[in-house]
Amino acid sequence: MDNKFYIQNEYVNQIEVSKSKFISILKPLESLDDIDDILNDIKLRYPKARHYVYAYIFDEKLYYTDNGEPSNTAGKPTFDVLKGNNLNRVILITIRYFGGVLLGASNLLRTYLKCAKEVCLMAKLYKLEYTNLYQLVIGNEDFKVFNRFIANNNGNIKKIFYNGDIINFSLQIDKPIDEMLYLKSLNIIGKNQLKIYKEEGK
């Protein structure tokens, strides 16, 4: 089961500190190839900003940049907010329009954190569920053994239909597991008499 959170829409948050405007934009990231297009679009929508700070998480790919702000005052806290919210396949860009007043490193860091945290709180989060459904037919005498194996190995029996000595049931397998090995094990338990039909995932 994937424990990460995902988003489907764009969210925007803006704050102002000492005449500087900070605009955080949280967007879903469908592919790493989309990053340049996203950044170019943001620069067209918010032209002439002093800084375009961003961070992204895409599965195992992680990145952040201060984009000219003092080291670790902008990109790193932005990334930490994404990681702290357990987000995946997202990019968070914070645009700064400089207001003429230097904030200092500590105040700058707090401001980037605040703007990023607030936009993440606005987001509706989703979890991805990876499941496959199979319809299985097996003799009544083997079902108890099946039941124990399934219960101990990431499986979930959804429906059971009894037809004399034959049991027809739907099995949901949660990923990530080796499905083929799993089904092969079930077939061995069923003395190779098991009938397996793939259903549409739900």
Coordinates of N, CA and C in Angstrom, one line a residue:
M1 N 0.8 -1.2 0.0 CA 0.0 0.0 0.0 C 0.9 1.2 0.0
D2 N 0.5 2.2 -0.8 CA 1.3 3.5 -0.9 C 0.8 4.4 0.2
N3 N 1.7 4.8 1.1 CA 1.3 5.7 2.2 C 1.5 7.2 1.9
K4 N 1.9 7.5 0.7 CA 2.0 8.9 0.3 C 0.7 9.5 0.0
F5 N 0.7 10.9 0.1 CA -0.5 11.6 -0.3 C -0.2 12.3 -1.7
Y6 N -1.3 12.5 -2.4 CA -1.3 13.1 -3.7 C -2.3 14.2 -3.8
I7 N -2.1 15.1 -4.8 CA -3.1 16.1 -5.1 C -3.5 16.1 -6.5
Q8 N -4.7 16.6 -6.8 CA -5.2 16.6 -8.2 C -5.3 18.1 -8.8
N9 N -5.3 19.1 -7.9 CA -5.5 20.4 -8.4 C -4.4 21.4 -7.9
E10 N -4.4 22.6 -8.4 CA -3.4 23.6 -8.0 C -4.0 24.4 -6.9
Y11 N -3.1 24.8 -6.0 CA -3.5 25.6 -4.8 C -2.5 26.8 -4.7
V12 N -3.1 28.0 -4.3 CA -2.3 29.2 -4.3 C -2.5 29.9 -2.9
N13 N -1.4 30.3 -2.3 CA -1.4 31.0 -1.1 C -0.5 32.2 -1.2
Q14 N -1.0 33.4 -0.6 CA -0.1 34.6 -0.7 C -0.1 35.3 0.7
I15 N 1.1 35.7 1.1 CA 1.3 36.5 2.3 C 2.2 37.6 2.0
E16 N 2.1 38.7 2.8 CA 3.0 39.8 2.7 C 3.7 40.1 4.0
V17 N 5.0 40.2 3.9 CA 5.9 40.5 5.0 C 6.8 41.6 4.7
S18 N 6.8 42.7 5.4 CA 7.7 43.9 5.2 C 7.7 44.3 3.8
K19 N 6.5 44.4 3.2 CA 6.3 44.9 1.8 C 6.8 43.9 0.7
S20 N 7.3 42.7 1.1 CA 7.6 41.7 0.1 C 6.4 40.7 0.0
K21 N 6.0 40.4 -1.2 CA 5.0 39.5 -1.4 C 5.5 38.1 -1.7
F22 N 4.9 37.1 -1.0 CA 5.3 35.7 -1.2 C 4.1 34.9 -1.7
I23 N 4.2 34.3 -2.8 CA 3.1 33.5 -3.4 C 3.5 32.1 -3.6
S24 N 2.9 31.2 -2.8 CA 3.2 29.7 -2.9 C 2.2 29.0 -3.8
I25 N 2.6 28.3 -4.7 CA 1.8 27.5 -5.6 C 2.1 26.0 -5.5
L26 N 1.2 25.2 -5.1 CA 1.3 23.8 -5.0 C 0.6 23.1 -6.2
K27 N 1.3 22.3 -7.0 CA 0.8 21.7 -8.2 C 1.1 20.2 -8.2
P28 N 0.2 19.4 -8.8 CA 0.5 18.0 -9.0 C 1.5 17.9 -10.1
L29 N 2.4 16.9 -10.0 CA 3.5 16.7 -11.0 C 3.3 15.3 -11.6
E30 N 2.9 15.3 -12.8 CA 2.6 14.0 -13.5 C 3.8 13.4 -14.1
S31 N 4.8 14.2 -14.4 CA 6.1 13.7 -14.9 C 7.2 14.7 -14.7
L32 N 8.4 14.2 -14.5 CA 9.6 15.1 -14.4 C 9.8 16.0 -15.6
D33 N 9.3 15.5 -16.7 CA 9.4 16.2 -18.0 C 8.6 17.5 -18.0
D34 N 7.6 17.6 -17.0 CA 6.7 18.7 -17.0 C 7.3 19.9 -16.2
I35 N 8.4 19.7 -15.5 CA 8.9 20.7 -14.6 C 9.2 22.0 -15.3
D36 N 10.0 21.9 -16.4 CA 10.3 23.2 -17.2 C 9.1 23.9 -17.7
D37 N 8.1 23.2 -18.2 CA 6.9 23.9 -18.6 C 6.2 24.5 -17.5
I38 N 6.1 23.9 -16.3 CA 5.4 24.5 -15.2 C 6.2 25.7 -14.7
L39 N 7.5 25.7 -14.7 CA 8.2 26.9 -14.3 C 8.1 28.0 -15.3
N40 N 8.1 27.7 -16.5 CA 7.9 28.7 -17.5 C 6.5 29.4 -17.5
D41 N 5.5 28.5 -17.2 CA 4.2 29.0 -17.1 C 4.1 30.0 -15.8
I42 N 4.7 29.6 -14.7 CA 4.6 30.4 -13.5 C 5.3 31.7 -13.8
K43 N 6.4 31.7 -14.5 CA 7.1 33.0 -14.8 C 6.3 33.9 -15.7
L44 N 5.5 33.3 -16.5 CA 4.6 34.1 -17.4 C 3.5 34.7 -16.6
R45 N 3.0 33.9 -15.6 CA 1.8 34.4 -14.8 C 2.3 35.4 -13.8
Y46 N 3.5 35.2 -13.3 CA 4.0 36.1 -12.2 C 5.4 36.7 -12.7
P47 N 5.4 37.6 -13.7 CA 6.6 38.1 -14.3 C 7.4 39.0 -13.3
K48 N 8.6 39.2 -13.6 CA 9.5 40.1 -12.9 C 9.6 39.9 -11.4
A49 N 9.4 38.7 -10.9 CA 9.6 38.5 -9.5 C 11.1 38.4 -9.2
R50 N 11.5 38.6 -8.0 CA 12.9 38.6 -7.6 C 13.4 37.1 -7.5
H51 N 12.6 36.2 -7.0 CA 13.0 34.8 -6.8 C 11.8 33.9 -7.1
Y52 N 12.2 32.8 -7.7 CA 11.3 31.7 -8.0 C 11.8 30.4 -7.3
V53 N 11.5 30.3 -6.0 CA 12.0 29.2 -5.2 C 11.1 28.0 -5.4
Y54 N 11.7 26.8 -5.5 CA 10.8 25.6 -5.7 C 11.5 24.4 -5.2
A55 N 10.6 23.4 -4.9 CA 11.0 22.1 -4.5 C 10.0 21.1 -5.1
Y56 N 10.5 19.9 -5.3 CA 9.6 18.8 -5.8 C 10.0 17.5 -5.2
I57 N 9.0 16.6 -5.2 CA 9.2 15.2 -4.8 C 8.4 14.4 -5.9
F58 N 9.1 13.5 -6.5 CA 8.5 12.6 -7.5 C 9.1 11.3 -7.3
D59 N 8.4 10.5 -6.5 CA 8.8 9.1 -6.1 C 10.2 9.3 -5.4
E60 N 11.2 8.7 -6.0 CA 12.6 8.8 -5.4 C 13.4 10.0 -5.8
K61 N 12.8 10.8 -6.7 CA 13.5 12.0 -7.2 C 13.1 13.2 -6.3
L62 N 14.1 13.8 -5.7 CA 13.9 15.0 -4.8 C 14.8 16.1 -5.2
Y63 N 14.3 17.3 -5.1 CA 15.1 18.5 -5.5 C 14.5 19.8 -4.9
Y64 N 15.4 20.7 -4.6 CA 15.0 22.0 -4.2 C 16.1 23.0 -4.5
T65 N 15.7 24.3 -4.6 CA 16.6 25.4 -5.0 C 16.2 26.6 -4.2
D66 N 17.2 27.4 -3.8 CA 17.0 28.7 -3.1 C 16.8 29.8 -4.2
N67 N 17.2 29.6 -5.4 CA 17.1 30.5 -6.5 C 17.5 31.9 -6.1
G68 N 18.7 32.0 -5.5 CA 19.3 33.3 -5.2 C 19.1 33.8 -3.8
E69 N 18.2 33.2 -3.0 CA 18.0 33.5 -1.6 C 19.2 32.9 -0.8
P70 N 19.4 33.5 0.4 CA 20.5 32.9 1.2 C 20.4 31.4 1.4
S71 N 21.5 30.7 1.4 CA 21.5 29.3 1.4 C 20.6 28.7 2.6
N72 N 19.8 27.7 2.2 CA 18.9 27.0 3.1 C 17.9 27.8 3.8
T73 N 17.5 29.0 3.3 CA 16.5 29.8 3.8 C 15.2 29.7 3.1
A74 N 15.2 29.0 1.9 CA 14.0 29.0 1.0 C 13.7 27.6 0.5
G75 N 14.6 27.1 -0.4 CA 14.4 25.8 -1.0 C 14.3 24.7 0.0
K76 N 15.2 24.6 0.9 CA 15.2 23.5 1.9 C 14.0 23.5 2.8
P77 N 13.6 24.7 3.4 CA 12.3 24.6 4.1 C 11.1 24.3 3.3
T78 N 11.1 24.7 2.0 CA 10.0 24.3 1.1 C 9.9 22.8 1.0
F79 N 11.1 22.2 0.7 CA 11.2 20.8 0.6 C 10.7 20.1 1.9
D80 N 11.2 20.6 3.0 CA 10.8 20.0 4.3 C 9.3 20.0 4.5
V81 N 8.6 21.0 4.0 CA 7.2 21.1 4.2 C 6.5 19.9 3.4
L82 N 7.0 19.8 2.1 CA 6.5 18.7 1.3 C 6.7 17.3 2.0
K83 N 7.9 17.1 2.4 CA 8.3 15.8 3.1 C 7.5 15.6 4.3
G84 N 7.4 16.7 5.1 CA 6.6 16.6 6.4 C 5.2 16.3 6.2
N85 N 4.6 16.7 5.1 CA 3.2 16.3 4.8 C 3.1 15.0 4.0
N86 N 4.2 14.3 3.8 CA 4.2 13.0 3.1 C 3.6 13.1 1.7
L87 N 3.9 14.2 1.0 CA 3.4 14.4 -0.3 C 4.3 13.7 -1.4
N88 N 3.7 13.3 -2.4 CA 4.5 12.7 -3.5 C 3.9 13.2 -4.9
R89 N 4.8 13.3 -5.8 CA 4.5 13.8 -7.2 C 3.8 15.2 -7.1
V90 N 4.5 16.1 -6.5 CA 4.1 17.5 -6.4 C 5.3 18.4 -6.6
I91 N 5.0 19.6 -6.9 CA 6.0 20.7 -7.0 C 5.4 21.9 -6.3
L92 N 6.2 22.5 -5.5 CA 5.8 23.7 -4.8 C 6.7 24.9 -5.1
I93 N 6.2 25.9 -5.7 CA 6.9 27.1 -6.1 C 6.5 28.2 -5.3
T94 N 7.5 29.0 -4.7 CA 7.1 30.2 -4.0 C 7.8 31.4 -4.7
I95 N 7.0 32.3 -5.1 CA 7.5 33.5 -5.8 C 7.6 34.6 -4.8
R96 N 8.7 35.4 -4.9 CA 8.9 36.5 -4.0 C 9.1 37.8 -4.9
Y97 N 8.2 38.7 -4.6 CA 8.3 40.1 -5.1 C 9.0 40.9 -4.0
F98 N 10.2 41.3 -4.2 CA 10.9 42.0 -3.1 C 10.3 43.4 -2.9
G99 N 10.1 43.7 -1.6 CA 9.5 45.0 -1.2 C 10.5 46.1 -0.8
G100 N 11.8 45.8 -0.9 CA 12.8 46.8 -0.6 C 13.3 46.7 0.8
V101 N 12.8 45.8 1.6 CA 13.3 45.7 3.0 C 13.9 44.3 3.2
L102 N 15.1 44.3 3.6 CA 15.8 43.0 3.8 C 15.2 42.3 5.1
L103 N 14.9 41.1 5.0 CA 14.2 40.4 6.1 C 15.2 39.7 7.1
G104 N 16.4 39.4 6.6 CA 17.3 38.6 7.4 C 17.0 37.1 7.3
A105 N 18.1 36.3 7.5 CA 17.9 34.9 7.2 C 16.9 34.2 8.0
S106 N 16.8 34.5 9.3 CA 15.8 33.7 10.1 C 14.4 34.1 9.8
N107 N 14.1 35.4 9.6 CA 12.8 35.8 9.2 C 12.4 35.3 7.8
L108 N 13.4 35.3 6.9 CA 13.2 34.8 5.6 C 12.8 33.3 5.6
L109 N 13.5 32.5 6.4 CA 13.2 31.1 6.5 C 11.8 30.9 7.1
R110 N 11.4 31.6 8.1 CA 10.1 31.5 8.7 C 9.0 31.9 7.7
T111 N 9.3 32.9 6.9 CA 8.3 33.3 5.9 C 8.0 32.3 4.9
Y112 N 9.1 31.7 4.3 CA 9.0 30.7 3.3 C 8.3 29.4 3.9
L113 N 8.6 29.1 5.1 CA 7.9 28.0 5.8 C 6.4 28.3 6.0
K114 N 6.1 29.4 6.4 CA 4.7 29.8 6.7 C 3.9 29.7 5.4
C115 N 4.4 30.3 4.3 CA 3.7 30.4 3.1 C 3.5 29.0 2.5
A116 N 4.5 28.1 2.6 CA 4.5 26.8 2.1 C 3.5 25.9 2.9
K117 N 3.6 26.1 4.2 CA 2.7 25.3 5.1 C 1.2 25.6 4.9
E118 N 1.0 26.9 4.7 CA -0.4 27.3 4.5 C -1.0 26.8 3.2
V119 N -0.2 26.8 2.1 CA -0.8 26.3 0.9 C -1.0 24.8 0.9
C120 N -0.2 24.1 1.7 CA -0.4 22.6 1.8 C -1.6 22.3 2.7
L121 N -1.9 23.2 3.6 CA -3.1 23.0 4.4 C -4.4 23.2 3.6
M122 N -4.3 24.0 2.5 CA -5.4 24.2 1.6 C -5.7 23.0 0.7
A123 N -4.7 22.2 0.5 CA -4.9 21.1 -0.5 C -5.7 20.0 0.0
K124 N -6.5 19.5 -0.9 CA -7.3 18.2 -0.7 C -6.4 17.1 -1.1
L125 N -6.1 16.2 -0.1 CA -5.2 15.1 -0.3 C -5.8 13.8 -0.6
Y126 N -5.1 13.0 -1.4 CA -5.6 11.7 -1.8 C -4.6 10.6 -1.6
K127 N -5.0 9.4 -1.4 CA -4.1 8.3 -1.3 C -4.4 7.4 -2.5
L128 N -3.4 6.8 -3.1 CA -3.5 5.8 -4.1 C -3.6 4.4 -3.6
E129 N -4.6 3.7 -4.0 CA -4.7 2.3 -3.6 C -4.5 1.4 -4.8
Y130 N -3.5 0.5 -4.6 CA -3.1 -0.4 -5.7 C -3.7 -1.8 -5.3
T131 N -4.7 -2.2 -6.0 CA -5.3 -3.5 -5.8 C -5.6 -4.2 -7.1
N132 N -5.6 -5.5 -7.0 CA -6.1 -6.3 -8.1 C -7.1 -7.3 -7.6
L133 N -8.1 -7.5 -8.4 CA -9.1 -8.4 -8.0 C -9.1 -9.7 -8.9
Y134 N -9.3 -10.8 -8.2 CA -9.3 -12.1 -8.9 C -10.5 -12.9 -8.4
Q135 N -11.1 -13.6 -9.4 CA -12.1 -14.5 -9.0 C -11.5 -15.9 -9.0
L136 N -11.7 -16.6 -7.9 CA -11.1 -18.0 -7.7 C -12.2 -19.0 -7.4
V137 N -12.0 -20.2 -8.0 CA -12.9 -21.3 -7.7 C -12.0 -22.5 -7.2
I138 N -12.5 -23.0 -6.1 CA -11.7 -24.1 -5.4 C -12.6 -25.0 -4.6
G139 N -12.1 -26.2 -4.4 CA -12.9 -27.2 -3.7 C -13.1 -26.8 -2.2
N140 N -14.2 -27.2 -1.6 CA -14.5 -26.8 -0.3 C -13.4 -27.3 0.7
E141 N -12.8 -28.4 0.5 CA -11.9 -29.0 1.4 C -10.6 -28.2 1.5
D142 N -10.3 -27.4 0.5 CA -9.0 -26.6 0.5 C -9.2 -25.2 1.0
F143 N -10.5 -24.8 1.2 CA -10.7 -23.3 1.5 C -10.2 -22.9 2.8
K144 N -10.2 -23.7 3.8 CA -9.6 -23.3 5.1 C -8.2 -23.0 5.0
V145 N -7.4 -23.8 4.3 CA -6.0 -23.6 4.1 C -5.8 -22.3 3.3
F146 N -6.6 -22.1 2.3 CA -6.5 -20.9 1.5 C -6.7 -19.7 2.4
N147 N -7.8 -19.7 3.2 CA -8.2 -18.6 4.0 C -7.0 -18.2 4.9
R148 N -6.3 -19.1 5.5 CA -5.2 -18.8 6.4 C -4.1 -18.2 5.6
F149 N -3.8 -18.7 4.5 CA -2.7 -18.2 3.7 C -3.0 -16.8 3.2
I150 N -4.2 -16.5 2.8 CA -4.6 -15.2 2.3 C -4.5 -14.2 3.4
A151 N -5.1 -14.6 4.6 CA -5.1 -13.6 5.7 C -3.7 -13.2 6.1
N152 N -2.7 -14.1 5.9 CA -1.3 -13.8 6.4 C -0.5 -13.2 5.3
N153 N -1.0 -13.0 4.1 CA -0.2 -12.6 3.0 C -0.9 -11.5 2.1
N154 N -1.2 -10.4 2.7 CA -1.7 -9.2 2.0 C -2.9 -9.4 1.1
G155 N -3.7 -10.4 1.5 CA -4.9 -10.7 0.7 C -6.2 -10.3 1.5
N156 N -7.3 -10.2 0.8 CA -8.5 -9.9 1.4 C -9.7 -10.5 0.6
I157 N -10.4 -11.4 1.2 CA -11.5 -12.1 0.5 C -12.7 -11.2 0.6
K158 N -13.2 -10.8 -0.6 CA -14.3 -9.9 -0.7 C -15.7 -10.5 -0.7
K159 N -15.9 -11.6 -1.5 CA -17.2 -12.2 -1.7 C -17.0 -13.7 -1.7
I160 N -17.9 -14.4 -1.1 CA -17.8 -15.9 -1.1 C -19.2 -16.5 -1.6
F161 N -19.1 -17.4 -2.5 CA -20.3 -18.1 -3.0 C -20.1 -19.6 -2.9
Y162 N -21.0 -20.3 -2.2 CA -20.9 -21.7 -2.0 C -21.8 -22.4 -3.1
N163 N -21.3 -23.4 -3.7 CA -22.0 -24.2 -4.7 C -21.6 -25.7 -4.5
G164 N -22.3 -26.3 -3.5 CA -22.0 -27.6 -3.1 C -20.5 -27.8 -2.6
D165 N -19.7 -28.6 -3.3 CA -18.3 -28.8 -2.8 C -17.4 -27.7 -3.4
I166 N -17.9 -26.8 -4.2 CA -17.1 -25.8 -4.9 C -17.3 -24.4 -4.2
I167 N -16.3 -23.7 -4.0 CA -16.4 -22.3 -3.5 C -15.8 -21.4 -4.5
N168 N -16.6 -20.4 -4.8 CA -16.3 -19.3 -5.7 C -16.1 -18.0 -4.9
F169 N -14.9 -17.4 -4.9 CA -14.7 -16.2 -4.1 C -13.8 -15.2 -4.8
S170 N -14.0 -13.9 -4.5 CA -13.2 -12.8 -5.0 C -12.1 -12.5 -4.1
L171 N -10.9 -12.4 -4.6 CA -9.7 -12.1 -3.8 C -9.1 -10.7 -4.3
Q172 N -8.9 -9.9 -3.3 CA -8.2 -8.6 -3.5 C -6.8 -8.7 -3.0
I173 N -5.8 -8.4 -3.9 CA -4.4 -8.5 -3.6 C -3.9 -7.1 -3.5
D174 N -3.3 -6.7 -2.4 CA -2.8 -5.4 -2.2 C -1.3 -5.4 -2.6
K175 N -0.9 -4.4 -3.4 CA 0.5 -4.2 -3.8 C 1.2 -3.4 -2.8
P176 N 2.5 -3.3 -2.8 CA 3.4 -4.0 -3.7 C 3.8 -5.4 -3.2
I177 N 3.5 -6.4 -4.0 CA 3.9 -7.8 -3.8 C 4.2 -8.5 -5.1
D178 N 4.7 -9.6 -5.1 CA 5.0 -10.4 -6.3 C 3.7 -11.2 -6.6
E179 N 2.8 -10.6 -7.4 CA 1.5 -11.2 -7.7 C 1.6 -12.6 -8.3
M180 N 2.5 -12.8 -9.2 CA 2.6 -14.1 -9.9 C 3.0 -15.2 -8.9
L181 N 4.0 -14.9 -8.0 CA 4.4 -15.8 -7.0 C 3.3 -16.1 -6.0
Y182 N 2.5 -15.1 -5.7 CA 1.4 -15.2 -4.8 C 0.3 -16.2 -5.4
L183 N 0.0 -16.0 -6.7 CA -1.0 -16.8 -7.3 C -0.5 -18.2 -7.5
K184 N 0.8 -18.4 -7.8 CA 1.4 -19.7 -7.9 C 1.3 -20.4 -6.6
S185 N 1.5 -19.7 -5.5 CA 1.4 -20.4 -4.2 C 0.0 -20.8 -3.9
L186 N -1.0 -20.0 -4.3 CA -2.3 -20.4 -4.1 C -2.7 -21.7 -4.9
N187 N -2.1 -21.7 -6.1 CA -2.4 -22.9 -7.0 C -1.8 -24.2 -6.4
I188 N -0.6 -24.0 -5.8 CA 0.0 -25.2 -5.2 C -0.8 -25.7 -4.0
I189 N -1.3 -24.7 -3.2 CA -2.1 -25.1 -2.1 C -3.4 -25.8 -2.6
G190 N -3.9 -25.3 -3.7 CA -5.1 -25.9 -4.2 C -4.8 -27.2 -5.1
K191 N -3.6 -27.7 -4.9 CA -3.2 -29.0 -5.7 C -3.4 -28.8 -7.2
N192 N -3.1 -27.5 -7.6 CA -3.1 -27.2 -9.0 C -4.5 -27.3 -9.7
Q193 N -5.5 -27.4 -8.8 CA -6.9 -27.4 -9.3 C -7.6 -26.1 -9.3
L194 N -6.9 -25.0 -8.9 CA -7.4 -23.7 -8.7 C -7.7 -23.1 -10.0
K195 N -8.9 -22.5 -10.2 CA -9.2 -21.7 -11.4 C -9.2 -20.2 -11.0
I196 N -8.4 -19.4 -11.8 CA -8.2 -18.0 -11.5 C -8.6 -17.2 -12.6
Y197 N -9.5 -16.2 -12.4 CA -9.9 -15.2 -13.4 C -9.6 -13.8 -12.9
K198 N -9.0 -13.0 -13.8 CA -8.7 -11.6 -13.4 C -10.0 -10.8 -13.6
E199 N -10.3 -10.0 -12.6 CA -11.4 -9.1 -12.6 C -10.9 -7.7 -12.9
E200 N -11.8 -6.8 -13.2 CA -11.5 -5.4 -13.4 C -11.2 -4.8 -12.0
G201 N -10.1 -4.0 -11.9 CA -9.8 -3.4 -10.6 C -10.9 -2.4 -10.3
K202 N -11.2 -2.3 -9.0 CA -12.2 -1.4 -8.5 C -11.6 -0.5 -7.4

